[in-house]
Steps between C-alpha positions, in 0.01 A plus 500: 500500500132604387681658184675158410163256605264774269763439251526142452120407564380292242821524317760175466854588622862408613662685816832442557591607858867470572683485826196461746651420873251416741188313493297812632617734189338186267137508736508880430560477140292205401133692555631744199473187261110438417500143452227469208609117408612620169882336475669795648813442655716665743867449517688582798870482638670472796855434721249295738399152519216538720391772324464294194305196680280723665434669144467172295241225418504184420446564114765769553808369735757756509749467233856538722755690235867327563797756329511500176673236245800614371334496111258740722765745623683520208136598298470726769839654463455531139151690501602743771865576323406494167125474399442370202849427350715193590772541701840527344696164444808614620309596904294224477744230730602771736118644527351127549816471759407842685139407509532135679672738770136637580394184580130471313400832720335731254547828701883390480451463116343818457723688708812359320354568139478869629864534570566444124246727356707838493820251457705446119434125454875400480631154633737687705197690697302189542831332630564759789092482595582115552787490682335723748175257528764226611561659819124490648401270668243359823130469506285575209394785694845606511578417168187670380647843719880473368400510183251792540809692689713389180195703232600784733872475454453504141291813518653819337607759763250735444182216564630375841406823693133469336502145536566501892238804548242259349505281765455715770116592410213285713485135406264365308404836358551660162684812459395805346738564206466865501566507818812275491601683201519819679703356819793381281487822347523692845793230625637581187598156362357562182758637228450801316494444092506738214148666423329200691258599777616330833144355515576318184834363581399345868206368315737329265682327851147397588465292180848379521401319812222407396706350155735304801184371661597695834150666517204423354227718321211608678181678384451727241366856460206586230756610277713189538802643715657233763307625844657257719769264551573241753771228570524174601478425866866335446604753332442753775666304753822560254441864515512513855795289553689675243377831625645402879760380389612831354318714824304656192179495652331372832168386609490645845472210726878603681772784543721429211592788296422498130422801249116385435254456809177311348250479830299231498426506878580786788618411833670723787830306453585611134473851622883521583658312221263748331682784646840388506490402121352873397799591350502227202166445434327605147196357483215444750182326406235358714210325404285540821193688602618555851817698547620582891560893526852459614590344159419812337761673714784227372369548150573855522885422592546347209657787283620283170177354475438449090156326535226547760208303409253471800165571369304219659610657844240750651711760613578842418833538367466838342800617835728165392528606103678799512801401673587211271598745202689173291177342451403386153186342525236544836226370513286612808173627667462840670284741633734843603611688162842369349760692435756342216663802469825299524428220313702497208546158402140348534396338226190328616205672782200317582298668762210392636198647752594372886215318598437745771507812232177675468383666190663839538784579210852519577551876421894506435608442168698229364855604356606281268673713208822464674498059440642464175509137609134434558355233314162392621253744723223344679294726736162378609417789716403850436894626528546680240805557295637899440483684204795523329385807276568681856847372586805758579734343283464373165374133521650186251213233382459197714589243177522216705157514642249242373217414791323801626164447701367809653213589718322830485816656410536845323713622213421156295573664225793644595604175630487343115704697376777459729474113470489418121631135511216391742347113412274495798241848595228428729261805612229567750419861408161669691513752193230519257662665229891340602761707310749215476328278221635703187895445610405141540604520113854546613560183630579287175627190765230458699353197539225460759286818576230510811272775518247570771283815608265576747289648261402468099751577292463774188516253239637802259805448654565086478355520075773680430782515330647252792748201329676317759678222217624251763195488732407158594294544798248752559294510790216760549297559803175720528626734229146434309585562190286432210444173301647681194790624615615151645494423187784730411690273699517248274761797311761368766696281290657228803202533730456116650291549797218752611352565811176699567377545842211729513680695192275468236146702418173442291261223402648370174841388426505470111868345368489651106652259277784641455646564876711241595689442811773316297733394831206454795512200683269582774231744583320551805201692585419580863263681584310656230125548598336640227649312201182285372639397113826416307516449151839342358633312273697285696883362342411822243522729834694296720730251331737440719227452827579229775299626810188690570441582835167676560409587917164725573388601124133436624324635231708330216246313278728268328855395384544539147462176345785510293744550833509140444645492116790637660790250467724574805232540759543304778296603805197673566404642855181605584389631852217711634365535139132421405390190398471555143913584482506174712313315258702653146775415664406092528355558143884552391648219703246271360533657171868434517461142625279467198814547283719293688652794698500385841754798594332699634397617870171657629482526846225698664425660825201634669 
């Protein structure tokens, strides 16, 4: 709330706020608005009268929406369906027909335009989508839900699996992508294609939900990929009827047997439908901190389990994975060392420290050289993964694997080159001279690299003759490398965002005119004491520039001046610095403002 109040002091503004639903979430909100009489407004909406008398003022009464006009509907039809272009003459009667069926209610609209988007705009088509709109009726509640259920009849077979599984995350929350991603994956509902990463093609599903205005976009990484998703509370309600319905999956609030357990609360009496439904179940996830000891034992009995994803629970489950030898993705905390030896089909591990764990290292390897499946490995403890130069038997590559974070591990190196389609490495290595950082040149697909050490890095080793083509995001963290040699980064043709946290050494940072980091978006330094001045040229060195983010550089003198010429800069933050980056920092804005940019953010912290 600071953040936002910092941000809009002094500044005139609009906030839209959509959806609010109690009068207590508006008393919260309001003291993030300064209120500097200066004609901003503030635009809010909500399902509840009282909510919008207790919000309004007698300049501003509440302006109640009724459904929308039927010249409305249609232009809201139109834009969904077909953007720009009219729609054809020959669909025009029967569209205008189907859309009086949604009665003004623009989630109806928008719903309906989506189940023509992947559909061959014939008369005939449109014909069959109206005769089954005839048969809903009741409430406009009801109404609103038939035709939601009749968007997923119209899905194509291989969305309604992903569809349903949407629904079954928290409420109100948005879902991780990757993480949804990787669950289809592991359940196995997305289709293998051709020479197209699986990755790529349950992405595509994603978007084509998005394209049927199922789900909705959420945030965005640095490098623009779609972070999260969410869906419309409606629209969830859907998922979980359908999902019933079809004794898919269950929320466990009862003993009926489905093939999906989602636990969104624990009580004794679920143990024995638990137990008695062992033999069907395939996936078990549970989104709570507090998991009864017993229901580790049930878990265990569970031998076609697929999916075991139970990392908020703090327990040890390092004696539960080995008996479930079908699982594809798990997703756990432990603190006894794990033995996958008979694991063949996982395709995703996260691991993470028990919260009891102390610091010592879990001593027995990791074998994974036998999962030709495995996809994405996550391991934030210090369990460390075998070296395959030492195995019995000849070992094949592990193509498929593309997240690998490791802690403290050995055999890096040796790691590399076992795993040359990787698009995510991320490092903590104690080693001062680490031997893995020349095969790092072997991985032409990778696209986000994290390096930390305990201790300065040789910076020999990260000048070289390194050229990662498709690297995007590079994060760096007390490696201490010289000024001169970050600026051999700029070599790294796709590099969009860069991270230093404690990583970079010496007093002057001097940006020659011709380096150029052609691609980067944002940079960040965190961290780095005994920088005191940097020279640049601004949109000569960093064309392309939309955030600066600088956190502890407490001897900095200055920002370059001509940070501001850049075009595409959009935010500057600025905390723990000395006053005088505080001040050249204001300078810009006000330099900017001068010119009629008033784009651009500076918020400072102490």
């Amino acid at each position: 709330m600071e953040i936002v109040y910092r941000g809009l002091k002094g500044r005139r503004f609009l906030i839209v706020i959509d959806d609010i639903w109690s009068t207590k979430a508006w008393d919260q909100m309001q003291r993030t608005f300064p209120n500097d009489d200066n004609r901003s407004r503030i635009l809010l909406t909500t399902r509840l009268k009282y909510v919008a008398d207790y919000v309004s003022c007698p300049d501003f009464p509440p302006h109640r929406k009724s459904f929308l006009s039927q010249n409305d509907s249609w232009n809201l039809f139109t834009e969904k369906l077909f953007k720009n272009d009219p729609c054809p003459p020959l669909l025009v009667e029967i569209g205008k027909h189907i859309v009086r069926q949604c009665q003004g209610l623009p989630l109806s609209i928008v719903v309906v335009a989506g189940l023509f988007v992947k559909m061959d705009l014939t008369h005939d088509n449109w014909k069959e989508v109206e005769e089954n709109l005839k048969s809903f009726f009741g409430t406009v509640t009801e109404r609103c839900q038939s035709i939601l259920s009749l968007s997923y009849n119209y899905l194509p077979q291989y969305l309604r699996d992903c569809f349903l599984y949407i629904g079954f995350f928290p409420e109100d929350r948005e879902i991780d992508v990757s993480k949804l991603i990787r669950l289809w994956i592991a359940e196995q509902f997305v289709k293998a294609r051709s020479n197209t990463r699986l990755e790529v093609v349950a992405e595509e599903y994603v978007q084509e939900l998005i394209d049927r205005s199922l789900i909705l976009t959420g945030t965005h990484s640095l490098t623009g990929r779609m972070k999260t998703c969410k869906i419309h509370d409606l629209l969830r309600q859907l998922c979980i009827s359908e999902a019933h319905t079809k004794s898919v999956v269950h929320v466990m609030n009862g003993n009926d047997q489905h093939r999906m357990i989602l636990l969104s609360e624990v009580e004794e009496k679920h143990d024995y439908g638990m137990q008695h439904s062992s033999g069907i179940i395939r996936t078990f996830i549970s989104m709570q901190v507090h998991f009864p000891t017993r229901m580790c034992s049930i878990v265990s009995q569970f031998k076609l389990l697929k999916v075991l994803d139970v990392l908020p629970v703090l327990y040890d489950f390092s004696c539960v994975i080995p008996e479930l030898v079908h699982l594809r993705y798990v997703a756990v905390r432990i603190e006894e060392a794990l033995s996958l030896a008979k694991m063949r089909n996982l395709q995703t591990i996260i691991i993470r420290r028990h919260v009891y764990l102390g610091p010592t290292t879990l001593k027995q390897p990791l074998d994974i050289w036998r999962m030709s499946e495995i996809r994405h490995l996550d391991i934030d403890i210090p369990l460390y993964i075998s070296n395959p130069d030492e195995a019995e038997q000849p070992l094949c590559l592990l193509n498929n694997l593309q997240t690998l974070y490791l802690r403290n591990s050995p055999f890096v190196a040796e790691i590399i080159r076992r795993t040359p389609n990787l698009k995510k490495l991320k490092i903590l290595n104690r080693s001062k001279h680490p031997d893995f950082l020349d095969s790092l040149s072997m991985l032409q697909d990778l696209e986000t690299l994290h390096i930390e050490t305990q201790e300065n890095i040789d910076p020999m080793i990260i000048s070289g003759d390194i050229f990662l083509p498709n690297l995007k995001k590079l994060t760096l963290t007390r490696t201490r490398i010289p000024w001169e040699v970050v600026n051999l980064l700029a070599n790294l043709p796709n590099l969009e965002v860069l991270k230093g946290n404690f990583a970079f050494a010496g007093t002057d940072w001097k940006v020659d005119e011709d380096v150029v980091f052609h691609k980067l978006k944002y940079l960040q330094l965190y961290g780095n004491y005994d920088l005191k001045r940097w020279e640049a040229a601004g949109s000569d060195n960093f064309p392309m520039l939309e955030q600066l983010i600088l956190h502890w550089v407490i001897q900095l003198e200055e920002i370059p001046e001509s940070i501001g010429d850049i075009m595409t800069l959009k935010f500057i933050k600025i905390k723990r610095c000395c006053s005088s980056v505080v001040n050249s920092a204001k300078r810009i804005q006000q330099e900017q403002e001068s010119l009629g940019n008033y784009e651009l953010l500076v918020l400072i912290y102490s």
